[in-house]
């Protein structure tokens, strides 16, 4: 028995040493780039900058956000997935780039379940159905009726095929039985600008992007697609209360590194993220924007890998049924 235990111990030490490199031991020695695959000012960018600010303190190096927009977030994620796996390029992905994208892009240049080193989940982000403030519907039921009767005049704005806004409004339109014009932007930051300006009619977007504009009355929130109302938007009914119970959907934002990133580097990045999510100020900023902060068990790289696998499996049939998959 003793010989067997010694062999196992030596094998474990060898495996650990294999992932240890001098670089990993001293990581990070210079600023870290976090690729955000959408335009500045949208939900992915907001979550990245809040989490990145505290992670930088924890790691002792700057975390520099680089916005690389296009193709519903897949352009930036493709670039990040091909970066050197040394921990100096990481990315903020989400339910679109790492859940829906494979169904929407048959020639996608990455596999969300295989081509990344998951670092950790940052925030759950409930989805709201929002319209320009003078849209002729005062509640979700009127909205559905109006869009059905005027679908050749109404337009929806999203952040590109594969984005959360595109994916969730694809589901919404499928459930409403409508096919309006759909306008693609480089992120829902710019979408929000045009909603406020009255240039587009409606969108499905993540709560962190919307709270201040809803509270200011610059746009209208018809419903939130979660089982319970948000603590920061108590007057916005759930889709169930508003008469569309089948529209239940939430998004999430998470940090990934390229596949092959040393385990010691992944562990340091995960520790910095966990510290950020325990930091009172960071929590306050995320919570006041309506985020759902994962518990300890939900913050591990393993939990994120399981989430990605379940989301890819979930969204593929949904998007096929909605006819959204490019054939
Ligand atoms: C989306 O998927 O809709 C993005 O989150 C939009 C954004 O972050 O700009």
mmCIF file of C-alpha atoms and ligand atoms in Angstrom:
data_model
loop_
_atom_site.group_PDB
_atom_site.id
_atom_site.type_symbol
_atom_site.label_atom_id
_atom_site.label_comp_id
_atom_site.label_asym_id
_atom_site.label_seq_id
_atom_site.Cartn_x
_atom_site.Cartn_y
_atom_site.Cartn_z
ATOM 1 C CA UNK A 1 0.000 0.000 0.000
ATOM 2 C CA UNK A 2 2.837 2.379 0.946
ATOM 3 C CA UNK A 3 4.497 1.942 -2.485
ATOM 4 C CA UNK A 4 1.172 2.704 -4.238
ATOM 5 C CA UNK A 5 0.642 5.888 -2.187
ATOM 6 C CA UNK A 6 4.214 7.009 -2.967
ATOM 7 C CA UNK A 7 3.670 6.450 -6.699
ATOM 8 C CA UNK A 8 0.426 8.444 -6.602
ATOM 9 C CA UNK A 9 2.086 11.268 -4.662
ATOM 10 C CA UNK A 10 4.976 11.454 -7.123
ATOM 11 C CA UNK A 11 2.570 11.427 -10.084
ATOM 12 C CA UNK A 12 0.541 14.276 -8.578
ATOM 13 C CA UNK A 13 3.668 16.315 -7.914
ATOM 14 C CA UNK A 14 4.828 15.745 -11.480
ATOM 15 C CA UNK A 15 1.458 16.864 -12.846
ATOM 16 C CA UNK A 16 1.502 19.996 -10.727
ATOM 17 C CA UNK A 17 5.069 20.795 -11.807
ATOM 18 C CA UNK A 18 4.056 20.325 -15.427
ATOM 19 C CA UNK A 19 1.594 23.199 -15.139
ATOM 20 C CA UNK A 20 4.002 25.340 -13.127
ATOM 21 C CA UNK A 21 6.272 27.579 -15.150
ATOM 22 C CA UNK A 22 8.451 30.455 -13.943
ATOM 23 C CA UNK A 23 6.140 32.809 -15.890
ATOM 24 C CA UNK A 24 3.079 31.413 -14.128
ATOM 25 C CA UNK A 25 4.768 31.718 -10.747
ATOM 26 C CA UNK A 26 5.473 35.431 -11.293
ATOM 27 C CA UNK A 27 2.203 36.185 -13.149
ATOM 28 C CA UNK A 28 1.146 38.910 -13.724
ATOM 29 C CA UNK A 29 4.234 40.966 -14.478
ATOM 30 C CA UNK A 30 2.564 43.434 -16.893
ATOM 31 C CA UNK A 31 -0.948 44.780 -17.704
ATOM 32 C CA UNK A 32 -3.663 42.321 -18.745
ATOM 33 C CA UNK A 33 -5.933 42.960 -21.741
ATOM 34 C CA UNK A 34 -9.600 42.038 -21.327
ATOM 35 C CA UNK A 35 -11.314 41.842 -24.723
ATOM 36 C CA UNK A 36 -14.948 42.973 -24.646
ATOM 37 C CA UNK A 37 -16.590 41.782 -27.873
ATOM 38 C CA UNK A 38 -19.061 44.680 -28.111
ATOM 39 C CA UNK A 39 -18.982 48.475 -28.323
ATOM 40 C CA UNK A 40 -18.147 50.480 -25.206
ATOM 41 C CA UNK A 41 -21.040 51.411 -22.948
ATOM 42 C CA UNK A 42 -23.118 48.245 -23.305
ATOM 43 C CA UNK A 43 -23.781 45.571 -20.672
ATOM 44 C CA UNK A 44 -20.743 43.423 -21.477
ATOM 45 C CA UNK A 45 -18.510 46.486 -21.279
ATOM 46 C CA UNK A 46 -20.147 47.673 -18.033
ATOM 47 C CA UNK A 47 -19.695 44.312 -16.290
ATOM 48 C CA UNK A 48 -16.123 43.975 -17.593
ATOM 49 C CA UNK A 49 -15.045 47.388 -16.326
ATOM 50 C CA UNK A 50 -16.626 46.902 -12.887
ATOM 51 C CA UNK A 51 -15.085 43.459 -12.370
ATOM 52 C CA UNK A 52 -11.794 44.417 -14.035
ATOM 53 C CA UNK A 53 -11.288 47.442 -11.777
ATOM 54 C CA UNK A 54 -11.124 45.344 -8.616
ATOM 55 C CA UNK A 55 -9.299 42.435 -10.284
ATOM 56 C CA UNK A 56 -6.538 44.895 -11.225
ATOM 57 C CA UNK A 57 -6.151 45.880 -7.558
ATOM 58 C CA UNK A 58 -6.090 42.253 -6.526
ATOM 59 C CA UNK A 59 -3.583 41.232 -9.212
ATOM 60 C CA UNK A 60 -1.396 44.321 -8.906
ATOM 61 C CA UNK A 61 -1.493 45.006 -12.633
ATOM 62 C CA UNK A 62 -3.847 47.068 -14.809
ATOM 63 C CA UNK A 63 -6.717 45.232 -16.524
ATOM 64 C CA UNK A 64 -7.171 47.133 -19.779
ATOM 65 C CA UNK A 65 -10.514 46.708 -21.575
ATOM 66 C CA UNK A 66 -10.246 46.503 -25.351
ATOM 67 C CA UNK A 67 -13.550 46.701 -27.268
ATOM 68 C CA UNK A 68 -13.474 44.449 -30.347
ATOM 69 C CA UNK A 69 -17.016 44.488 -31.774
ATOM 70 C CA UNK A 70 -18.642 42.700 -34.691
ATOM 71 C CA UNK A 71 -20.671 39.628 -35.680
ATOM 72 C CA UNK A 72 -22.663 39.480 -32.464
ATOM 73 C CA UNK A 73 -19.522 39.308 -30.329
ATOM 74 C CA UNK A 74 -17.952 36.404 -32.210
ATOM 75 C CA UNK A 75 -15.278 38.596 -33.843
ATOM 76 C CA UNK A 76 -13.770 39.616 -30.517
ATOM 77 C CA UNK A 77 -14.080 36.165 -28.975
ATOM 78 C CA UNK A 78 -12.429 34.572 -32.005
ATOM 79 C CA UNK A 79 -9.511 36.962 -31.687
ATOM 80 C CA UNK A 80 -9.226 36.361 -27.935
ATOM 81 C CA UNK A 81 -9.403 32.581 -28.388
ATOM 82 C CA UNK A 82 -6.349 32.768 -30.676
ATOM 83 C CA UNK A 83 -4.240 34.873 -28.300
ATOM 84 C CA UNK A 84 -1.146 33.430 -26.608
ATOM 85 C CA UNK A 85 -2.401 31.390 -23.601
ATOM 86 C CA UNK A 86 -0.223 33.221 -21.053
ATOM 87 C CA UNK A 87 -2.911 35.053 -19.099
ATOM 88 C CA UNK A 88 -2.216 38.469 -20.623
ATOM 89 C CA UNK A 89 -5.259 38.339 -22.930
ATOM 90 C CA UNK A 90 -8.562 37.330 -21.352
ATOM 91 C CA UNK A 91 -12.126 38.013 -22.489
ATOM 92 C CA UNK A 92 -15.620 38.772 -21.244
ATOM 93 C CA UNK A 93 -17.978 36.312 -22.906
ATOM 94 C CA UNK A 94 -21.638 35.616 -22.275
ATOM 95 C CA UNK A 95 -24.730 33.578 -23.014
ATOM 96 C CA UNK A 96 -24.600 34.757 -26.647
ATOM 97 C CA UNK A 97 -20.917 34.264 -27.511
ATOM 98 C CA UNK A 98 -20.561 31.077 -25.424
ATOM 99 C CA UNK A 99 -24.096 29.665 -25.632
ATOM 100 C CA UNK A 100 -26.124 30.672 -28.692
ATOM 101 C CA UNK A 101 -23.330 31.386 -31.214
ATOM 102 C CA UNK A 102 -22.644 27.769 -32.317
ATOM 103 C CA UNK A 103 -26.270 27.406 -33.464
ATOM 104 C CA UNK A 104 -26.219 30.722 -35.316
ATOM 105 C CA UNK A 105 -22.778 30.404 -36.931
ATOM 106 C CA UNK A 106 -22.216 26.944 -38.484
ATOM 107 C CA UNK A 107 -18.677 28.050 -39.444
ATOM 108 C CA UNK A 108 -17.899 29.545 -36.029
ATOM 109 C CA UNK A 109 -14.110 29.603 -35.544
ATOM 110 C CA UNK A 110 -14.255 28.437 -31.941
ATOM 111 C CA UNK A 111 -16.052 25.838 -29.847
ATOM 112 C CA UNK A 112 -17.231 27.409 -26.565
ATOM 113 C CA UNK A 113 -17.020 24.037 -24.832
ATOM 114 C CA UNK A 114 -13.443 23.219 -25.932
ATOM 115 C CA UNK A 115 -11.412 26.276 -26.927
ATOM 116 C CA UNK A 116 -11.218 28.186 -23.663
ATOM 117 C CA UNK A 117 -9.894 28.025 -20.132
ATOM 118 C CA UNK A 118 -12.942 29.132 -18.112
ATOM 119 C CA UNK A 119 -12.048 31.587 -15.343
ATOM 120 C CA UNK A 120 -15.410 32.261 -13.726
ATOM 121 C CA UNK A 121 -18.971 33.577 -13.900
ATOM 122 C CA UNK A 122 -19.233 37.284 -13.065
ATOM 123 C CA UNK A 123 -22.928 38.163 -13.121
ATOM 124 C CA UNK A 124 -26.344 36.895 -14.096
ATOM 125 C CA UNK A 125 -28.159 39.579 -16.085
ATOM 126 C CA UNK A 126 -31.976 39.381 -16.311
ATOM 127 C CA UNK A 127 -33.502 40.365 -19.658
ATOM 128 C CA UNK A 128 -36.110 43.119 -20.117
ATOM 129 C CA UNK A 129 -38.376 43.981 -23.019
ATOM 130 C CA UNK A 130 -37.989 47.721 -23.566
ATOM 131 C CA UNK A 131 -39.412 50.226 -26.051
ATOM 132 C CA UNK A 132 -38.843 53.858 -26.960
ATOM 133 C CA UNK A 133 -40.751 56.012 -24.461
ATOM 134 C CA UNK A 134 -43.560 57.022 -26.871
ATOM 135 C CA UNK A 135 -44.143 53.550 -28.336
ATOM 136 C CA UNK A 136 -47.966 53.108 -28.619
ATOM 137 C CA UNK A 137 -48.263 50.344 -25.988
ATOM 138 C CA UNK A 138 -48.521 50.829 -22.233
ATOM 139 C CA UNK A 139 -48.111 47.176 -21.260
ATOM 140 C CA UNK A 140 -46.838 43.889 -22.654
ATOM 141 C CA UNK A 141 -50.245 42.694 -23.841
ATOM 142 C CA UNK A 142 -50.813 45.893 -25.859
ATOM 143 C CA UNK A 143 -47.226 45.604 -27.158
ATOM 144 C CA UNK A 144 -47.802 42.074 -28.478
ATOM 145 C CA UNK A 145 -51.102 43.089 -30.090
ATOM 146 C CA UNK A 146 -49.569 46.216 -31.658
ATOM 147 C CA UNK A 147 -46.479 44.452 -33.017
ATOM 148 C CA UNK A 148 -48.631 41.665 -34.473
ATOM 149 C CA UNK A 149 -50.858 44.225 -36.228
ATOM 150 C CA UNK A 150 -47.983 46.468 -37.409
ATOM 151 C CA UNK A 151 -45.015 44.140 -37.852
ATOM 152 C CA UNK A 152 -44.128 45.641 -41.245
ATOM 153 C CA UNK A 153 -43.779 49.064 -39.590
ATOM 154 C CA UNK A 154 -42.098 48.167 -36.276
ATOM 155 C CA UNK A 155 -38.361 47.520 -35.850
ATOM 156 C CA UNK A 156 -36.276 45.759 -33.239
ATOM 157 C CA UNK A 157 -32.664 46.655 -32.429
ATOM 158 C CA UNK A 158 -29.983 44.167 -31.317
ATOM 159 C CA UNK A 159 -26.200 43.766 -31.045
ATOM 160 C CA UNK A 160 -25.703 41.421 -33.972
ATOM 161 C CA UNK A 161 -26.481 37.780 -34.766
ATOM 162 C CA UNK A 162 -25.264 35.746 -31.814
ATOM 163 C CA UNK A 163 -25.625 38.500 -29.244
ATOM 164 C CA UNK A 164 -27.811 38.161 -26.160
ATOM 165 C CA UNK A 165 -30.152 40.849 -27.460
ATOM 166 C CA UNK A 166 -30.530 39.074 -30.815
ATOM 167 C CA UNK A 167 -30.933 35.627 -29.242
ATOM 168 C CA UNK A 168 -33.525 36.641 -26.655
ATOM 169 C CA UNK A 169 -35.589 38.761 -29.040
ATOM 170 C CA UNK A 170 -35.481 35.918 -31.563
ATOM 171 C CA UNK A 171 -37.170 33.809 -28.894
ATOM 172 C CA UNK A 172 -39.632 36.623 -28.113
ATOM 173 C CA UNK A 173 -40.617 37.166 -31.745
ATOM 174 C CA UNK A 174 -40.964 33.428 -32.256
ATOM 175 C CA UNK A 175 -43.334 33.246 -29.276
ATOM 176 C CA UNK A 176 -45.273 36.299 -30.505
ATOM 177 C CA UNK A 177 -45.435 34.897 -34.018
ATOM 178 C CA UNK A 178 -43.993 38.106 -35.482
ATOM 179 C CA UNK A 179 -41.201 38.949 -37.932
ATOM 180 C CA UNK A 180 -40.370 42.659 -37.719
ATOM 181 C CA UNK A 181 -37.408 44.466 -39.252
ATOM 182 C CA UNK A 182 -34.324 43.827 -37.117
ATOM 183 C CA UNK A 183 -31.518 46.416 -36.941
ATOM 184 C CA UNK A 184 -28.003 45.252 -35.960
ATOM 185 C CA UNK A 185 -25.653 47.435 -33.918
ATOM 186 C CA UNK A 186 -22.130 46.919 -32.550
ATOM 187 C CA UNK A 187 -23.536 46.665 -29.050
ATOM 188 C CA UNK A 188 -26.589 47.557 -26.996
ATOM 189 C CA UNK A 189 -24.870 50.694 -25.803
ATOM 190 C CA UNK A 190 -25.543 52.216 -29.252
ATOM 191 C CA UNK A 191 -28.937 50.457 -29.339
ATOM 192 C CA UNK A 192 -29.912 52.260 -26.148
ATOM 193 C CA UNK A 193 -28.883 55.628 -27.596
ATOM 194 C CA UNK A 194 -31.250 55.101 -30.534
ATOM 195 C CA UNK A 195 -34.058 53.803 -28.307
ATOM 196 C CA UNK A 196 -33.783 56.973 -26.199
ATOM 197 C CA UNK A 197 -33.711 59.045 -29.388
ATOM 198 C CA UNK A 198 -36.824 57.226 -30.647
ATOM 199 C CA UNK A 199 -34.995 55.947 -33.751
ATOM 200 C CA UNK A 200 -35.885 52.292 -33.079
ATOM 201 C CA UNK A 201 -38.951 50.721 -31.472
ATOM 202 C CA UNK A 202 -37.957 47.904 -29.114
ATOM 203 C CA UNK A 203 -35.200 45.624 -27.833
ATOM 204 C CA UNK A 204 -34.508 42.739 -25.476
ATOM 205 C CA UNK A 205 -31.559 43.799 -23.342
ATOM 206 C CA UNK A 206 -29.707 43.028 -20.151
ATOM 207 C CA UNK A 207 -30.786 44.877 -17.029
ATOM 208 C CA UNK A 208 -27.324 46.328 -16.271
ATOM 209 C CA UNK A 209 -27.603 48.455 -19.402
ATOM 210 C CA UNK A 210 -31.105 49.742 -18.732
ATOM 211 C CA UNK A 211 -31.707 50.631 -15.072
ATOM 212 C CA UNK A 212 -30.796 54.316 -15.179
ATOM 213 C CA UNK A 213 -32.667 55.016 -18.438
ATOM 214 C CA UNK A 214 -35.784 53.224 -17.166
ATOM 215 C CA UNK A 215 -35.621 55.092 -13.845
ATOM 216 C CA UNK A 216 -35.219 58.374 -15.773
ATOM 217 C CA UNK A 217 -38.247 57.573 -17.962
ATOM 218 C CA UNK A 218 -36.134 57.809 -21.155
ATOM 219 C CA UNK A 219 -37.329 54.376 -22.278
ATOM 220 C CA UNK A 220 -40.236 52.122 -21.318
ATOM 221 C CA UNK A 221 -39.763 48.736 -19.620
ATOM 222 C CA UNK A 222 -42.710 46.442 -20.345
ATOM 223 C CA UNK A 223 -41.571 43.357 -18.431
ATOM 224 C CA UNK A 224 -38.618 41.458 -16.980
ATOM 225 C CA UNK A 225 -38.212 37.870 -18.148
ATOM 226 C CA UNK A 226 -37.413 36.346 -14.742
ATOM 227 C CA UNK A 227 -39.672 34.542 -12.265
ATOM 228 C CA UNK A 228 -39.553 37.438 -9.786
ATOM 229 C CA UNK A 229 -39.277 41.197 -10.121
ATOM 230 C CA UNK A 230 -35.906 42.916 -9.772
ATOM 231 C CA UNK A 231 -35.199 44.678 -6.464
ATOM 232 C CA UNK A 232 -33.946 47.703 -8.415
ATOM 233 C CA UNK A 233 -36.969 47.894 -10.761
ATOM 234 C CA UNK A 234 -39.833 46.965 -8.439
ATOM 235 C CA UNK A 235 -42.498 48.511 -10.710
ATOM 236 C CA UNK A 236 -41.575 46.426 -13.762
ATOM 237 C CA UNK A 237 -43.799 43.333 -13.912
ATOM 238 C CA UNK A 238 -42.510 39.892 -14.758
ATOM 239 C CA UNK A 239 -43.482 38.474 -18.148
ATOM 240 C CA UNK A 240 -45.676 35.998 -16.261
ATOM 241 C CA UNK A 241 -47.582 38.828 -14.538
ATOM 242 C CA UNK A 242 -47.767 40.709 -17.840
ATOM 243 C CA UNK A 243 -49.352 37.826 -19.765
ATOM 244 C CA UNK A 244 -46.408 36.212 -21.594
ATOM 245 C CA UNK A 245 -45.265 33.521 -19.110
ATOM 246 C CA UNK A 246 -43.446 31.517 -21.763
ATOM 247 C CA UNK A 247 -40.853 34.285 -22.227
ATOM 248 C CA UNK A 248 -38.520 33.352 -19.361
ATOM 249 C CA UNK A 249 -34.861 34.048 -20.144
ATOM 250 C CA UNK A 250 -31.786 35.408 -18.412
ATOM 251 C CA UNK A 251 -28.253 36.054 -19.608
ATOM 252 C CA UNK A 252 -24.884 35.884 -17.887
ATOM 253 C CA UNK A 253 -21.418 37.359 -18.325
ATOM 254 C CA UNK A 254 -18.240 35.367 -17.615
ATOM 255 C CA UNK A 255 -14.485 35.617 -17.994
ATOM 256 C CA UNK A 256 -12.514 33.189 -20.165
ATOM 257 C CA UNK A 257 -8.875 32.755 -21.129
ATOM 258 C CA UNK A 258 -7.564 30.943 -24.212
ATOM 259 C CA UNK A 259 -7.264 27.161 -24.047
ATOM 260 C CA UNK A 260 -3.854 26.103 -22.704
ATOM 261 C CA UNK A 261 -3.524 28.912 -20.161
ATOM 262 C CA UNK A 262 -1.449 27.426 -17.285
ATOM 263 C CA UNK A 263 -3.518 26.201 -14.335
ATOM 264 C CA UNK A 264 -1.552 28.448 -11.957
ATOM 265 C CA UNK A 265 -2.528 31.500 -14.047
ATOM 266 C CA UNK A 266 -6.175 30.401 -14.200
ATOM 267 C CA UNK A 267 -6.124 30.015 -10.421
ATOM 268 C CA UNK A 268 -4.738 33.551 -9.919
ATOM 269 C CA UNK A 269 -7.327 35.059 -12.273
ATOM 270 C CA UNK A 270 -10.146 33.127 -10.597
ATOM 271 C CA UNK A 271 -8.950 34.214 -7.144
ATOM 272 C CA UNK A 272 -8.940 37.861 -8.286
ATOM 273 C CA UNK A 273 -12.488 37.473 -9.662
ATOM 274 C CA UNK A 274 -13.723 35.817 -6.463
ATOM 275 C CA UNK A 275 -12.152 38.643 -4.439
ATOM 276 C CA UNK A 276 -13.923 41.179 -6.672
ATOM 277 C CA UNK A 277 -17.278 39.474 -6.122
ATOM 278 C CA UNK A 278 -16.652 39.547 -2.343
ATOM 279 C CA UNK A 279 -15.658 43.229 -2.390
ATOM 280 C CA UNK A 280 -18.472 45.360 -0.956
ATOM 281 C CA UNK A 281 -18.083 48.238 -3.408
ATOM 282 C CA UNK A 282 -17.941 45.935 -6.450
ATOM 283 C CA UNK A 283 -20.980 44.038 -5.200
ATOM 284 C CA UNK A 284 -22.893 47.267 -4.642
ATOM 285 C CA UNK A 285 -22.138 48.499 -8.165
ATOM 286 C CA UNK A 286 -23.227 45.201 -9.747
ATOM 287 C CA UNK A 287 -26.335 44.823 -7.561
ATOM 288 C CA UNK A 288 -27.580 48.385 -8.088
ATOM 289 C CA UNK A 289 -27.543 47.616 -11.837
ATOM 290 C CA UNK A 290 -29.747 44.580 -11.243
ATOM 291 C CA UNK A 291 -27.078 41.889 -11.580
ATOM 292 C CA UNK A 292 -27.343 38.532 -9.845
ATOM 293 C CA UNK A 293 -23.997 37.735 -8.206
ATOM 294 C CA UNK A 294 -23.066 34.025 -8.239
ATOM 295 C CA UNK A 295 -22.537 32.248 -4.927
ATOM 296 C CA UNK A 296 -19.209 30.615 -4.076
ATOM 297 C CA UNK A 297 -20.076 27.342 -5.781
ATOM 298 C CA UNK A 298 -21.078 29.213 -8.944
ATOM 299 C CA UNK A 299 -17.770 31.047 -9.254
ATOM 300 C CA UNK A 300 -15.429 28.156 -10.028
ATOM 301 C CA UNK A 301 -13.943 27.447 -13.484
ATOM 302 C CA UNK A 302 -15.621 24.038 -13.349
ATOM 303 C CA UNK A 303 -19.033 25.618 -12.723
ATOM 304 C CA UNK A 304 -18.525 27.915 -15.718
ATOM 305 C CA UNK A 305 -17.530 25.007 -17.966
ATOM 306 C CA UNK A 306 -20.716 23.165 -16.946
ATOM 307 C CA UNK A 307 -22.794 26.300 -17.602
ATOM 308 C CA UNK A 308 -21.330 26.750 -21.098
ATOM 309 C CA UNK A 309 -22.009 23.128 -21.990
ATOM 310 C CA UNK A 310 -25.604 23.347 -20.752
ATOM 311 C CA UNK A 311 -26.241 26.664 -22.523
ATOM 312 C CA UNK A 312 -24.912 25.450 -25.888
ATOM 313 C CA UNK A 313 -27.123 22.374 -25.543
ATOM 314 C CA UNK A 314 -30.105 24.527 -24.530
ATOM 315 C CA UNK A 315 -29.994 27.223 -27.191
ATOM 316 C CA UNK A 316 -29.308 25.122 -30.275
ATOM 317 C CA UNK A 317 -32.798 23.496 -30.454
ATOM 318 C CA UNK A 318 -34.514 26.712 -29.323
ATOM 319 C CA UNK A 319 -32.916 28.736 -32.127
ATOM 320 C CA UNK A 320 -33.533 25.979 -34.680
ATOM 321 C CA UNK A 321 -37.219 25.903 -33.670
ATOM 322 C CA UNK A 322 -37.330 29.705 -34.018
ATOM 323 C CA UNK A 323 -35.888 29.383 -37.509
ATOM 324 C CA UNK A 324 -32.922 31.579 -36.603
ATOM 325 C CA UNK A 325 -30.182 29.183 -37.620
ATOM 326 C CA UNK A 326 -28.372 30.166 -40.799
ATOM 327 C CA UNK A 327 -28.725 27.124 -43.036
HETATM 328 C C1 LIG B 1 -25.544 41.557 -26.354
HETATM 329 O O1 LIG B 1 -25.236 40.392 -26.452
HETATM 330 O O2 LIG B 1 -26.645 42.040 -26.689
HETATM 331 C C2 LIG B 1 -24.485 42.382 -25.772
HETATM 332 O O3 LIG B 1 -24.412 42.113 -24.422
HETATM 333 C C3 LIG B 1 -24.640 43.795 -26.054
HETATM 334 C C4 LIG B 1 -23.518 44.561 -25.461
HETATM 335 O O4 LIG B 1 -22.883 44.120 -24.485
HETATM 336 O O5 LIG B 1 -23.279 45.633 -26.003
#
